[in-house]
Each structure stands twice: as structure tokens, then as C-alpha cells.
Coordinates of C-alpha atoms in Angstrom, one line a residue:
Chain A
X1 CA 1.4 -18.8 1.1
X2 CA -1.3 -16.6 1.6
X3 CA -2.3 -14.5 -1.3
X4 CA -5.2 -11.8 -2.5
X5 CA -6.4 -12.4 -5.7
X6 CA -8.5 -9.2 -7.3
X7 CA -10.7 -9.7 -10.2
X8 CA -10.8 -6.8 -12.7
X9 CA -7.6 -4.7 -13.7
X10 CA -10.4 -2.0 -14.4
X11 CA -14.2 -1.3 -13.5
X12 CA -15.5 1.5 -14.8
X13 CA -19.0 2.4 -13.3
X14 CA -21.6 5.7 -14.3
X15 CA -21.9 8.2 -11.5
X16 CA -24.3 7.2 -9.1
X17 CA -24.4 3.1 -9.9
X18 CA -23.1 1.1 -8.0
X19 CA -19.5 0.3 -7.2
X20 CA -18.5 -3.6 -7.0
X21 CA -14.9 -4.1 -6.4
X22 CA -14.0 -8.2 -6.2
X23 CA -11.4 -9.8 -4.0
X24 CA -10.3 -13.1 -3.0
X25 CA -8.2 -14.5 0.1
X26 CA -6.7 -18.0 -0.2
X27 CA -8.4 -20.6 1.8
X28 CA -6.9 -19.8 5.1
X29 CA -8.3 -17.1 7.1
X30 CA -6.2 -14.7 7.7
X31 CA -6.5 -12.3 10.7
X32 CA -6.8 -9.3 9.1
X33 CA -8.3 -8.0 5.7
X34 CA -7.9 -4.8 4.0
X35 CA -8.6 -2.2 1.4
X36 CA -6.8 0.4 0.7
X37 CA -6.9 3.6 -1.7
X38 CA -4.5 5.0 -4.0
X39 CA -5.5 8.8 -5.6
X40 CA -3.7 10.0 -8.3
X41 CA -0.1 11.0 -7.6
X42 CA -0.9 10.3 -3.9
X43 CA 0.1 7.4 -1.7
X44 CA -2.0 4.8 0.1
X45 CA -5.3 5.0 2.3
X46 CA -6.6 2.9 4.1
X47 CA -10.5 2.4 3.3
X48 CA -11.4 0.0 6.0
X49 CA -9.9 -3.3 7.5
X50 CA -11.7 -6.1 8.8
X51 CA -10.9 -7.9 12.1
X52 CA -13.5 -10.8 12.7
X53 CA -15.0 -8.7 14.7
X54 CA -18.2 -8.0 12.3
X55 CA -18.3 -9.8 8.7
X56 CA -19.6 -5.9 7.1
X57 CA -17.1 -3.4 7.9
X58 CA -18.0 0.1 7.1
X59 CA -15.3 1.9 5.7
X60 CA -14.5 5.9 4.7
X61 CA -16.1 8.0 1.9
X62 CA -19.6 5.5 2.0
X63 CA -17.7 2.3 1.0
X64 CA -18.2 -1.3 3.0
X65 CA -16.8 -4.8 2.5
X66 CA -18.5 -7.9 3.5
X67 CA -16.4 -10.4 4.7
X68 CA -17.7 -14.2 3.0
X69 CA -16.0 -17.3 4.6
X70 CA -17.9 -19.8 2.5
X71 CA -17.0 -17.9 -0.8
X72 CA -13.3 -16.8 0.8
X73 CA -14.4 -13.0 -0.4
X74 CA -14.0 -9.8 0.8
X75 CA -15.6 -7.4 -2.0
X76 CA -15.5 -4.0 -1.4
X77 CA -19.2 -1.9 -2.2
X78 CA -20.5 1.3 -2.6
X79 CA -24.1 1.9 -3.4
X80 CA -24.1 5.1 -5.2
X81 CA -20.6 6.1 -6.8
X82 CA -19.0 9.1 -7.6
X83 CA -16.3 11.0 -9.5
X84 CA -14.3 11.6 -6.9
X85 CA -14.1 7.7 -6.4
X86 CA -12.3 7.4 -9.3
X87 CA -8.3 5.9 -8.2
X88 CA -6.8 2.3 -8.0
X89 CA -7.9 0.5 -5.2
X90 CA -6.1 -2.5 -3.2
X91 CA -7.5 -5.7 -1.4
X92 CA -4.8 -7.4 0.9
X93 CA -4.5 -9.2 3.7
X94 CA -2.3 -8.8 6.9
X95 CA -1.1 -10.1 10.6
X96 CA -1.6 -6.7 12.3
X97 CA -0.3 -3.9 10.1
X98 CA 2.6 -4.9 9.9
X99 CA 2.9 -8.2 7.4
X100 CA 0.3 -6.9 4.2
X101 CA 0.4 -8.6 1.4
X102 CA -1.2 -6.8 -1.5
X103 CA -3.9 -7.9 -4.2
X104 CA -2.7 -6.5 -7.9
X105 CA -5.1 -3.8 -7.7
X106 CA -8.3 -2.5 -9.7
X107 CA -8.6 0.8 -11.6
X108 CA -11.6 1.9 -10.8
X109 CA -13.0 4.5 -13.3
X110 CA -16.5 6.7 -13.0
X111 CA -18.3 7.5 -16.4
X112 CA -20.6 11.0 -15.8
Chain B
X1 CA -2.6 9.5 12.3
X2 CA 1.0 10.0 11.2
X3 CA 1.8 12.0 8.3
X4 CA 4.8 11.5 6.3
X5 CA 6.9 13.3 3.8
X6 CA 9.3 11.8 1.1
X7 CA 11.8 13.3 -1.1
X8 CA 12.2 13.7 -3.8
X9 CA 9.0 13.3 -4.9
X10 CA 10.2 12.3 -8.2
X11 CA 13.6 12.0 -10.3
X12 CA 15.1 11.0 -13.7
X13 CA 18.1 9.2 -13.2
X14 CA 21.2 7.5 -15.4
X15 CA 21.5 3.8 -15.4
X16 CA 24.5 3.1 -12.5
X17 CA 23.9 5.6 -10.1
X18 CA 22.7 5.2 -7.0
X19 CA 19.4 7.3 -5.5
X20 CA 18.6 7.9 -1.8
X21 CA 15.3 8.6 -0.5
X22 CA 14.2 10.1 2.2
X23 CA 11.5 9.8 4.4
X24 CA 10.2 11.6 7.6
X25 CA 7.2 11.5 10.3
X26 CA 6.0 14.1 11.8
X27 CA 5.9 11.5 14.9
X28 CA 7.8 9.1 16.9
X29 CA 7.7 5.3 15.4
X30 CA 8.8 1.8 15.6
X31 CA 8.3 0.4 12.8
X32 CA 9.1 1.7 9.2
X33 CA 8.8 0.1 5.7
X34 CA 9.7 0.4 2.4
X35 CA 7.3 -0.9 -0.6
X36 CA 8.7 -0.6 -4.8
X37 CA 5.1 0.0 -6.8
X38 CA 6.5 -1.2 -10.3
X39 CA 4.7 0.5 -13.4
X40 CA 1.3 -0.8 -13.3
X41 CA 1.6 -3.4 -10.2
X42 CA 0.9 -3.8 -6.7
X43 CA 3.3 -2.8 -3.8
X44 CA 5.8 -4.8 -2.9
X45 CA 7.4 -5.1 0.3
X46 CA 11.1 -4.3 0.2
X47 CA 12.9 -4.1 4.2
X48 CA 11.4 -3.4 7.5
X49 CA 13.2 -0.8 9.1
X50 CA 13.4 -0.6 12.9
X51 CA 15.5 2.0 14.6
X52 CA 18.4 0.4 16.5
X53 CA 18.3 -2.6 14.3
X54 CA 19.8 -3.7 11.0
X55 CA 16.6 -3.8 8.3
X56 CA 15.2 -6.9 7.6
X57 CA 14.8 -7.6 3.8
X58 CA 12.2 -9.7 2.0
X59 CA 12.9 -12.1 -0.3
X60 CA 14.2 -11.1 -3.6
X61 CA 16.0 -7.5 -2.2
X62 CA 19.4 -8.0 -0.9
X63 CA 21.1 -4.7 1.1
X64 CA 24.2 -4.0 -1.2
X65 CA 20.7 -3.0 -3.8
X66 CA 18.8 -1.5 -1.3
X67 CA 21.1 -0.3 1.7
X68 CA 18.1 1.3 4.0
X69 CA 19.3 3.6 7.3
X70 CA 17.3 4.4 10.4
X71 CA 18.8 6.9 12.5
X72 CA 15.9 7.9 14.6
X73 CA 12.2 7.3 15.4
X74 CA 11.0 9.7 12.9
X75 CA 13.4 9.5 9.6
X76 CA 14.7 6.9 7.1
X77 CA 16.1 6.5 4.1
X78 CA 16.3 3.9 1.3
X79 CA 19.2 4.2 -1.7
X80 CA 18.5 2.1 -4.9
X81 CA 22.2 1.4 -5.9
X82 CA 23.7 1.0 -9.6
X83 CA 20.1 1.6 -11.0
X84 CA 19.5 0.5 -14.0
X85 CA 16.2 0.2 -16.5
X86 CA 14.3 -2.1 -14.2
X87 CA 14.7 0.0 -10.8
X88 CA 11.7 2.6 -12.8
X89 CA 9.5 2.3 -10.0
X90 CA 7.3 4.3 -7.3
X91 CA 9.3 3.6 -4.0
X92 CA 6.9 4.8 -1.0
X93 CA 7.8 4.7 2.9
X94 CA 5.0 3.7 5.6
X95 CA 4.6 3.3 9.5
X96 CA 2.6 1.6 12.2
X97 CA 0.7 3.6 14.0
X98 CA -2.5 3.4 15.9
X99 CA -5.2 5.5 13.3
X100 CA -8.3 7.5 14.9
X101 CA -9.8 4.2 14.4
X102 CA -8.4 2.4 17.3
X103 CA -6.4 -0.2 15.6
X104 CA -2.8 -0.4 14.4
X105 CA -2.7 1.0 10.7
X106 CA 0.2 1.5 8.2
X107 CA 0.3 4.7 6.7
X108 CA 2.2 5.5 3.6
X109 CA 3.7 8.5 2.7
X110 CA 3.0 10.4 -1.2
X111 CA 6.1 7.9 -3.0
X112 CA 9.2 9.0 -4.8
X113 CA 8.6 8.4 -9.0
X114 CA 11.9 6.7 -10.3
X115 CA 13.0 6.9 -13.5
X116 CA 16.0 5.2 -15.0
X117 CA 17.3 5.9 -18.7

């Protein structure tokens, strides 16, 4: 079955380094991969979504995922982070938008 | 893109009652779903809801737990049913929709914060 598999529970990064957020698909492709947002208190939001259609997708708020096929990674990026970035954040993958499967998450915290 | 509402946003509740949730678009859709967020997990897909059709449940949620109505295009509800301890979840709604990026998207509504004593 496929699966995500996120590595980190919790990064915590200083304001203005940069953000690395891991995540792994299992072997076969799947059409579509994802990352979402979750805010505080807030539901989900979708950060970008790749579609084989370019292996960097640019995504809201400065953030970008590259998709790997030889490393079966999607890792999510942001060069310069800041406190606002600070929620949980979700990797899955998907059949359109309808199937998702999600990754276990990762807290991601910002230090000032 | 859609927005959605949900209530109640949150509630305490006594083991062996049952809870229904509501959730609304503020547009027309197909498609529906219902995810459980357990304490400190991922989401988990519970039913797909489409209007005019019975829900179709994923593996481990049966409907006698999770009885899920879709009257309409824009409105649906979920009940948790004879809650108990383990039900203590956030229970969010989504729908397919096209975004403002040109591709189908799911988007969630805020959740409903369940907890059972």
C-alpha cells in the first residue's frame, strides 16, 4: 500500500535559518504529492502539490518541495524561516484530491 | 476556493452519547469527506460523502459508529455514536474543489475538538 513516511516528529529551526522538512513516498510513484499546513486551532492548508509536471514545485508563504525519484523524496524547504512558520505540517500522497493518504506529521517550531 | 464551517467547534462529552457534527460550504460540491485527527496523529480518513449516495466508509469505521448524512451539495453531518474514551479526537470535514491554482484541491474546514470523559 502506498504510504508517506516523515522523518522528525519536531524541527525546531532559529528565525531566519533554514527550514528542512523530510518525507518519503514508498517505491511506487504516486500521481500526486502533497503538503499541507495545519495552524494552531485551524484546519488544513494546502502548501503546494506536485503533479509530474516539474520535480520543484513552488508553494505558498516562500516554501518549495523538490520532488527526488532516485531517493523516493519529496522534502519540503524554505530558505529563510520565520515565526509565523511555526504549525505542524503534513507530507501525503494522493490520486487527484480525492484518495490522500497522510504522513504522521512534523511539528515545526521557530526559536527567535 | 471553498470555505467551510463546522460546528461545534469543540465539545466535552459523556462516555455513551452520541455527537453530530455539522459541516457547511459556502458552495455547491460533490464530494465531501470526513477525517478523525487523534491526539497527536495524522488524519485519518473516515467516509466519503457524496450527495444522493450512501457514504462509503474506509476500513476500520463501520456506519452504526459513524452514521454520516448528505442532504445537499453544500451541508453534512457526521454523529460519533456511544462515544466513549477513545472517540477524543479532532473530526474535520473537507471538499473537492478546483483552488485558484487550477487543480482539484481538498479543503478542510477549522475541525470539531472531541472530548470524552
Amino acid at each position: 500500500a502506498q504510504s508517506v513516511t516523515q522523518l522528525g516528529s519536531h524541527v525546531s529551526v532559529s528565525e531566519g535559518a533554514l527550514v528542512l522538512l523530510r518525507c518519503n513516498y514508498s517505491s511506487s510513484v504516486p500521481p500526486y504529492l502533497f503538503w499541507y499546513v495545519q495552524y494552531p486551532n485551524q484546519g488544513l492548508q494546502l502548501l503546494l502539490k506536485y503533479t509530474s509536471a516539474a520535480t520543484l514545485v513552488k508553494g505558498i508563504n516562500g516554501f518549495e518541495a523538490e520532488f527526488k525519484k532516485s531517493e523516493t523524496s519529496f522534502h519540503l524547504t524554505k530558505p529563510s524561516a520565520h515565526m509565523s512558520d511555526a504549525a505542524e505540517y503534513f507530507c501525503a500522497v494522493g490520486w487527484g484530491a480525492s484518495k490522500i493518504i497522510f504522513g504522521s506529521g512534523t511539528r515545526l517550531s521557530i526559536r527567535p | 476556493s471553498a470555505v467551510i464551517s463546522q460546528k461545534p467547534s469543540r465539545d466535552i462529552c459523556q462516555r455513551g452519547t452520541s455527537l453530530t457534527i455539522q459541516c457547511q460550504v459556502d458552495s455547491q460540491v460533490t464530494m465531501m469527506f470526513w477525517y478523525r485527527q487523534q491526539p497527536g496523529q495524522s488524519l485519518t480518513l473516515i467516509a466519503t460523502a457524496n450527495q444522493g449516495s450512501e457514504a462509503t466508509y474506509e476500513s476500520g469505521f463501520v456506519i452504526d459508529k459513524f452514521p454520516i448524512s448528505r442532504p445537499n451539495l453544500t451541508f453534512s453531518t457526521l454523529t460519533v455514536s456511544n462515544m466513549s474514551p477513545e472517540d477524543s479526537s479532532i473530526y474535520l470535514c473537507s471538499v473537492e474543489e478546483v483552488g485558484n491554482r487550477g487543480y482539484n484541491e481538498q479543503f478542510f474546514g477549522p475541525g470539531t475538538r472531541l472530548t470524552v470523559l
